[in-house]
Amino acid sequence: MNHAQEIVEQGFTVIPDVIPVDECDRISESLLATVAEHGYDAPDQIGFVPSVINFDQSFVSYLASDELLGLAESLLGDDVRVSFTSATINFPGNERNLWHSDWPFNQRNSSRIKAPYSDRLMHLTTLWMLSAFTKENGGTLLVPGSHRRSSNPTVNGRVIEPFDDEIQATGEQGSVLVMDSRMWHATAANETPAPRVSLAVRYAPWWLNLGVLKPGQQQDTIQVAEGTSHNYVPGITPEAFERLPDNIKPLYAHWV
């Protein structure tokens, strides 16, 4: 099967060699420094910076790589947009975390597609392996095929227990894990002495309403139901946008 078929059939694929290894080391060092300076409140031993592109553009030339963007366009149509750009680092000692699907299917988000939802791919999550993903350092936990189900564990609150059919996504440094955002997945424990560095970039079709993610905009009209919260994504500053290469700007123009 090709990468698009793997996503349709099993919910995920791994594209190797998207970023050269020496570039991964450079980007990792940059993101580690950015997380140290701008780190956001996250679970213990997780480094997280949303809209990291405001502070760090060491990776931007790869956002529109032919294979990655071509795959997104083949599944979502032309004129795809980036919805999230987050630094995510599993530091040594981080623990296994909750099962979930990503926005807009996470039922703990106030702006969501309510379960049961239809069987349609409408958002892609990519995790860039700036460190190799291994079982020991916390390669992301997945439940293959779960993207075709009409709900996910966030309906039931906080589910952390293992599933019999779970696997860990592994890959060499420079690979990119691409999955249907409906995929059930979870953070795995890093049992090594080194941080597992990754970048989470999500791609949306042109028609998906991303305005509900912007602080102070449409989500203010959305009721925050009990047990849910707004999923805020900081906007891109005009200064950061102007620093982007011309072929990357169309992916982010809606966030300025």
Short mmCIF file of C-alpha atoms in Angstrom, two decimals:
data_model
loop_
_atom_site.label_atom_id
_atom_site.label_comp_id
_atom_site.label_asym_id
_atom_site.label_seq_id
_atom_site.Cartn_x
_atom_site.Cartn_y
_atom_site.Cartn_z
CA MET A 1 0.00 0.00 0.00
CA ASN A 2 1.10 3.59 -0.55
CA HIS A 3 0.99 6.17 2.25
CA ALA A 4 -2.49 7.45 1.41
CA GLN A 5 -3.90 3.92 1.35
CA GLU A 6 -2.28 3.14 4.70
CA ILE A 7 -3.97 6.15 6.29
CA VAL A 8 -7.33 5.18 4.84
CA GLU A 9 -6.99 1.52 5.86
CA GLN A 10 -5.14 1.61 9.20
CA GLY A 11 -5.31 5.29 10.12
CA PHE A 12 -1.61 6.12 10.00
CA THR A 13 1.59 5.89 8.01
CA VAL A 14 5.27 6.73 8.53
CA ILE A 15 7.10 8.66 5.81
CA PRO A 16 10.88 8.13 6.13
CA ASP A 17 13.66 10.60 5.34
CA VAL A 18 11.56 13.78 5.22
CA ILE A 19 14.30 15.68 7.10
CA PRO A 20 18.05 14.87 6.83
CA VAL A 21 19.54 13.60 10.09
CA ASP A 22 22.01 16.48 10.46
CA GLU A 23 19.11 18.91 10.03
CA CYS A 24 17.16 17.01 12.72
CA ASP A 25 19.98 17.62 15.18
CA ARG A 26 20.03 21.34 14.37
CA ILE A 27 16.24 21.68 14.66
CA SER A 28 16.16 19.64 17.89
CA GLU A 29 18.71 21.90 19.55
CA SER A 30 16.74 24.95 18.47
CA LEU A 31 13.41 23.57 19.74
CA LEU A 32 14.92 22.51 23.07
CA ALA A 33 16.14 26.07 23.59
CA THR A 34 12.75 27.48 22.56
CA VAL A 35 10.87 25.19 24.95
CA ALA A 36 13.23 26.18 27.76
CA GLU A 37 12.39 29.85 27.14
CA HIS A 38 8.73 29.70 26.11
CA GLY A 39 7.46 26.39 27.52
CA TYR A 40 3.73 26.18 28.18
CA ASP A 41 1.89 24.48 31.05
CA ALA A 42 1.74 20.76 30.17
CA PRO A 43 1.79 17.38 31.95
CA ASP A 44 4.91 16.63 34.01
CA GLN A 45 8.08 16.18 31.96
CA ILE A 46 6.42 17.27 28.71
CA GLY A 47 7.80 20.32 26.92
CA PHE A 48 5.14 22.13 24.90
CA VAL A 49 5.00 25.38 22.96
CA PRO A 50 1.87 26.09 20.88
CA SER A 51 2.28 28.14 17.68
CA VAL A 52 6.00 27.62 18.13
CA ILE A 53 6.53 29.16 14.69
CA ASN A 54 6.27 32.57 16.39
CA PHE A 55 9.53 31.88 18.22
CA ASP A 56 11.35 29.27 16.13
CA GLN A 57 11.35 28.77 12.36
CA SER A 58 14.23 26.32 12.16
CA PHE A 59 11.96 23.72 10.55
CA VAL A 60 9.79 25.75 8.19
CA SER A 61 11.43 24.74 4.91
CA TYR A 62 10.12 21.18 5.43
CA LEU A 63 6.47 22.11 6.04
CA ALA A 64 5.75 21.99 2.33
CA SER A 65 7.95 19.03 1.39
CA ASP A 66 6.62 17.46 -1.78
CA GLU A 67 5.84 14.08 -0.26
CA LEU A 68 4.24 15.41 2.93
CA LEU A 69 2.19 18.22 1.43
CA GLY A 70 1.32 16.07 -1.57
CA LEU A 71 -0.06 13.40 0.76
CA ALA A 72 -2.12 15.99 2.68
CA GLU A 73 -3.55 17.39 -0.56
CA SER A 74 -4.38 13.93 -1.88
CA LEU A 75 -6.48 13.27 1.24
CA LEU A 76 -7.87 16.74 2.03
CA GLY A 77 -7.94 18.46 -1.36
CA ASP A 78 -6.11 21.54 -2.63
CA ASP A 79 -5.45 24.63 -0.53
CA VAL A 80 -4.76 22.83 2.74
CA ARG A 81 -3.86 24.96 5.75
CA VAL A 82 -1.82 24.37 8.88
CA SER A 83 -4.08 24.35 11.94
CA PHE A 84 -1.55 23.67 14.73
CA THR A 85 2.25 23.94 14.98
CA SER A 86 3.48 22.77 18.38
CA ALA A 87 6.81 21.76 19.86
CA THR A 88 6.31 18.54 21.86
CA ILE A 89 9.16 17.07 23.87
CA ASN A 90 8.98 13.95 26.04
CA PHE A 91 11.63 14.51 28.68
CA PRO A 92 13.12 11.56 30.60
CA GLY A 93 10.69 10.31 33.22
CA ASN A 94 7.49 11.49 31.56
CA GLU A 95 4.64 9.06 32.15
CA ARG A 96 2.09 7.41 29.92
CA ASN A 97 -0.86 9.76 29.39
CA LEU A 98 -4.51 9.74 28.37
CA TRP A 99 -6.03 8.21 25.23
CA HIS A 100 -7.57 10.77 22.92
CA SER A 101 -8.27 11.82 19.37
CA ASP A 102 -7.14 15.24 18.23
CA TRP A 103 -9.29 18.29 17.56
CA PRO A 104 -11.96 18.51 16.18
CA PHE A 105 -12.82 15.02 17.50
CA ASN A 106 -11.56 15.39 21.09
CA GLN A 107 -14.76 15.42 23.12
CA ARG A 108 -13.09 17.36 25.94
CA ASN A 109 -12.89 20.39 23.62
CA SER A 110 -15.85 22.76 23.61
CA SER A 111 -15.46 23.30 19.85
CA ARG A 112 -15.75 19.75 18.54
CA ILE A 113 -17.61 17.48 16.20
CA LYS A 114 -19.85 15.68 18.64
CA ALA A 115 -19.75 11.92 18.85
CA PRO A 116 -21.03 9.87 17.23
CA TYR A 117 -19.42 11.47 14.17
CA SER A 118 -19.46 10.35 10.55
CA ASP A 119 -16.77 8.24 8.93
CA ARG A 120 -14.93 11.01 7.10
CA LEU A 121 -11.28 12.07 7.15
CA MET A 122 -11.18 15.84 7.64
CA HIS A 123 -7.99 16.61 9.57
CA LEU A 124 -4.45 15.20 9.61
CA THR A 125 -2.01 15.07 12.52
CA THR A 126 1.71 14.78 11.79
CA LEU A 127 4.46 14.10 14.31
CA TRP A 128 7.96 14.89 13.09
CA MET A 129 10.54 12.53 14.53
CA LEU A 130 13.40 14.92 15.26
CA SER A 131 14.56 12.15 17.58
CA ALA A 132 14.04 8.56 16.51
CA PHE A 133 10.80 7.19 17.95
CA THR A 134 11.45 3.97 19.86
CA LYS A 135 9.54 1.86 22.35
CA GLU A 136 12.00 2.95 25.02
CA ASN A 137 11.83 6.73 24.50
CA GLY A 138 8.07 7.05 24.13
CA GLY A 139 7.07 6.42 20.53
CA THR A 140 3.42 7.46 20.31
CA LEU A 141 0.83 4.83 21.29
CA LEU A 142 -1.80 4.06 18.63
CA VAL A 143 -4.83 1.81 18.18
CA PRO A 144 -4.79 0.83 14.48
CA GLY A 145 -8.17 1.10 12.80
CA SER A 146 -9.66 3.24 15.55
CA HIS A 147 -10.04 6.14 13.10
CA ARG A 148 -13.04 4.39 11.55
CA ARG A 149 -14.99 4.32 14.82
CA SER A 150 -17.66 6.92 15.53
CA SER A 151 -16.25 7.97 18.90
CA ASN A 152 -13.10 7.93 21.01
CA PRO A 153 -12.06 7.50 24.67
CA THR A 154 -12.48 11.21 25.50
CA VAL A 155 -16.23 10.53 25.65
CA ASN A 156 -15.58 8.53 28.82
CA GLY A 157 -13.40 11.06 30.58
CA ARG A 158 -9.87 10.02 31.51
CA VAL A 159 -8.88 6.68 29.98
CA ILE A 160 -5.25 5.68 30.43
CA GLU A 161 -5.33 1.88 30.64
CA PRO A 162 -3.66 -0.14 27.84
CA PHE A 163 -5.69 -1.65 24.99
CA ASP A 164 -5.03 -5.19 23.81
CA ASP A 165 -4.55 -4.00 20.22
CA GLU A 166 -2.39 -0.95 20.91
CA ILE A 167 0.98 -0.50 19.21
CA GLN A 168 3.80 2.03 19.42
CA ALA A 169 4.70 4.13 16.41
CA THR A 170 8.43 3.90 15.80
CA GLY A 171 10.66 5.36 13.13
CA GLU A 172 14.11 6.64 12.31
CA GLN A 173 15.17 10.21 12.96
CA GLY A 174 13.84 12.42 10.17
CA SER A 175 10.68 10.40 9.61
CA VAL A 176 7.16 11.82 9.93
CA LEU A 177 4.19 9.97 11.43
CA VAL A 178 1.00 11.01 9.62
CA MET A 179 -2.38 9.98 10.99
CA ASP A 180 -6.06 10.66 10.59
CA SER A 181 -6.83 12.96 13.54
CA ARG A 182 -9.62 10.58 14.61
CA MET A 183 -6.94 8.00 15.49
CA TRP A 184 -6.91 6.97 19.15
CA HIS A 185 -3.44 7.77 20.45
CA ALA A 186 -1.60 8.55 23.68
CA THR A 187 1.72 9.79 24.99
CA ALA A 188 4.04 6.95 25.99
CA ALA A 189 6.61 6.98 28.78
CA ASN A 190 10.19 7.97 28.00
CA GLU A 191 12.36 5.47 29.83
CA THR A 192 15.67 6.72 28.41
CA PRO A 193 18.03 9.44 29.70
CA ALA A 194 17.54 11.64 26.61
CA PRO A 195 14.60 13.82 25.53
CA ARG A 196 12.42 12.62 22.65
CA VAL A 197 12.01 15.72 20.49
CA SER A 198 9.14 16.10 18.04
CA LEU A 199 7.06 18.69 16.27
CA ALA A 200 3.28 18.32 15.97
CA VAL A 201 1.91 19.90 12.79
CA ARG A 202 -1.73 19.42 11.80
CA TYR A 203 -3.19 20.04 8.35
CA ALA A 204 -6.81 21.05 7.63
CA PRO A 205 -8.85 21.43 4.43
CA TRP A 206 -9.73 24.96 3.38
CA TRP A 207 -13.36 24.56 4.47
CA LEU A 208 -12.78 23.48 8.10
CA ASN A 209 -13.57 26.33 10.50
CA LEU A 210 -10.36 27.14 12.38
CA GLY A 211 -11.73 30.41 13.76
CA VAL A 212 -13.07 28.57 16.81
CA LEU A 213 -9.45 27.98 17.87
CA LYS A 214 -8.44 31.64 17.92
CA PRO A 215 -8.38 33.34 21.33
CA GLY A 216 -10.96 36.11 21.64
CA GLN A 217 -12.81 35.26 18.46
CA GLN A 218 -15.59 32.84 17.55
CA GLN A 219 -15.09 30.48 20.45
CA ASP A 220 -16.44 33.18 22.77
CA THR A 221 -19.89 32.36 21.38
CA ILE A 222 -19.50 28.61 21.97
CA GLN A 223 -20.87 27.27 25.22
CA VAL A 224 -18.28 25.60 27.43
CA ALA A 225 -20.08 22.45 28.47
CA GLU A 226 -19.27 20.75 31.76
CA GLY A 227 -16.06 18.77 31.46
CA THR A 228 -14.85 20.61 28.34
CA SER A 229 -12.58 23.57 27.66
CA HIS A 230 -11.62 25.77 24.74
CA ASN A 231 -8.66 24.59 22.70
CA TYR A 232 -6.85 27.88 22.17
CA VAL A 233 -4.23 28.26 19.44
CA PRO A 234 -2.23 31.51 19.60
CA GLY A 235 -2.23 33.52 16.39
CA ILE A 236 0.84 34.13 14.25
CA THR A 237 2.37 37.57 14.69
CA PRO A 238 2.79 39.70 11.57
CA GLU A 239 6.53 39.76 12.22
CA ALA A 240 6.76 35.96 12.34
CA PHE A 241 4.61 35.65 9.22
CA GLU A 242 6.86 38.00 7.26
CA ARG A 243 9.88 35.84 8.09
CA LEU A 244 8.29 32.78 6.46
CA PRO A 245 9.38 31.66 2.98
CA ASP A 246 6.92 32.67 0.25
CA ASN A 247 5.86 29.05 -0.40
CA ILE A 248 4.99 28.57 3.29
CA LYS A 249 2.97 31.75 3.81
CA PRO A 250 -0.23 30.37 2.22
CA LEU A 251 -0.29 27.64 4.91
CA TYR A 252 -0.40 30.28 7.68
CA ALA A 253 -2.08 33.39 6.23
CA HIS A 254 -5.32 32.61 8.11
CA TRP A 255 -3.51 32.76 11.49
CA VAL A 256 -2.05 36.27 11.19
#
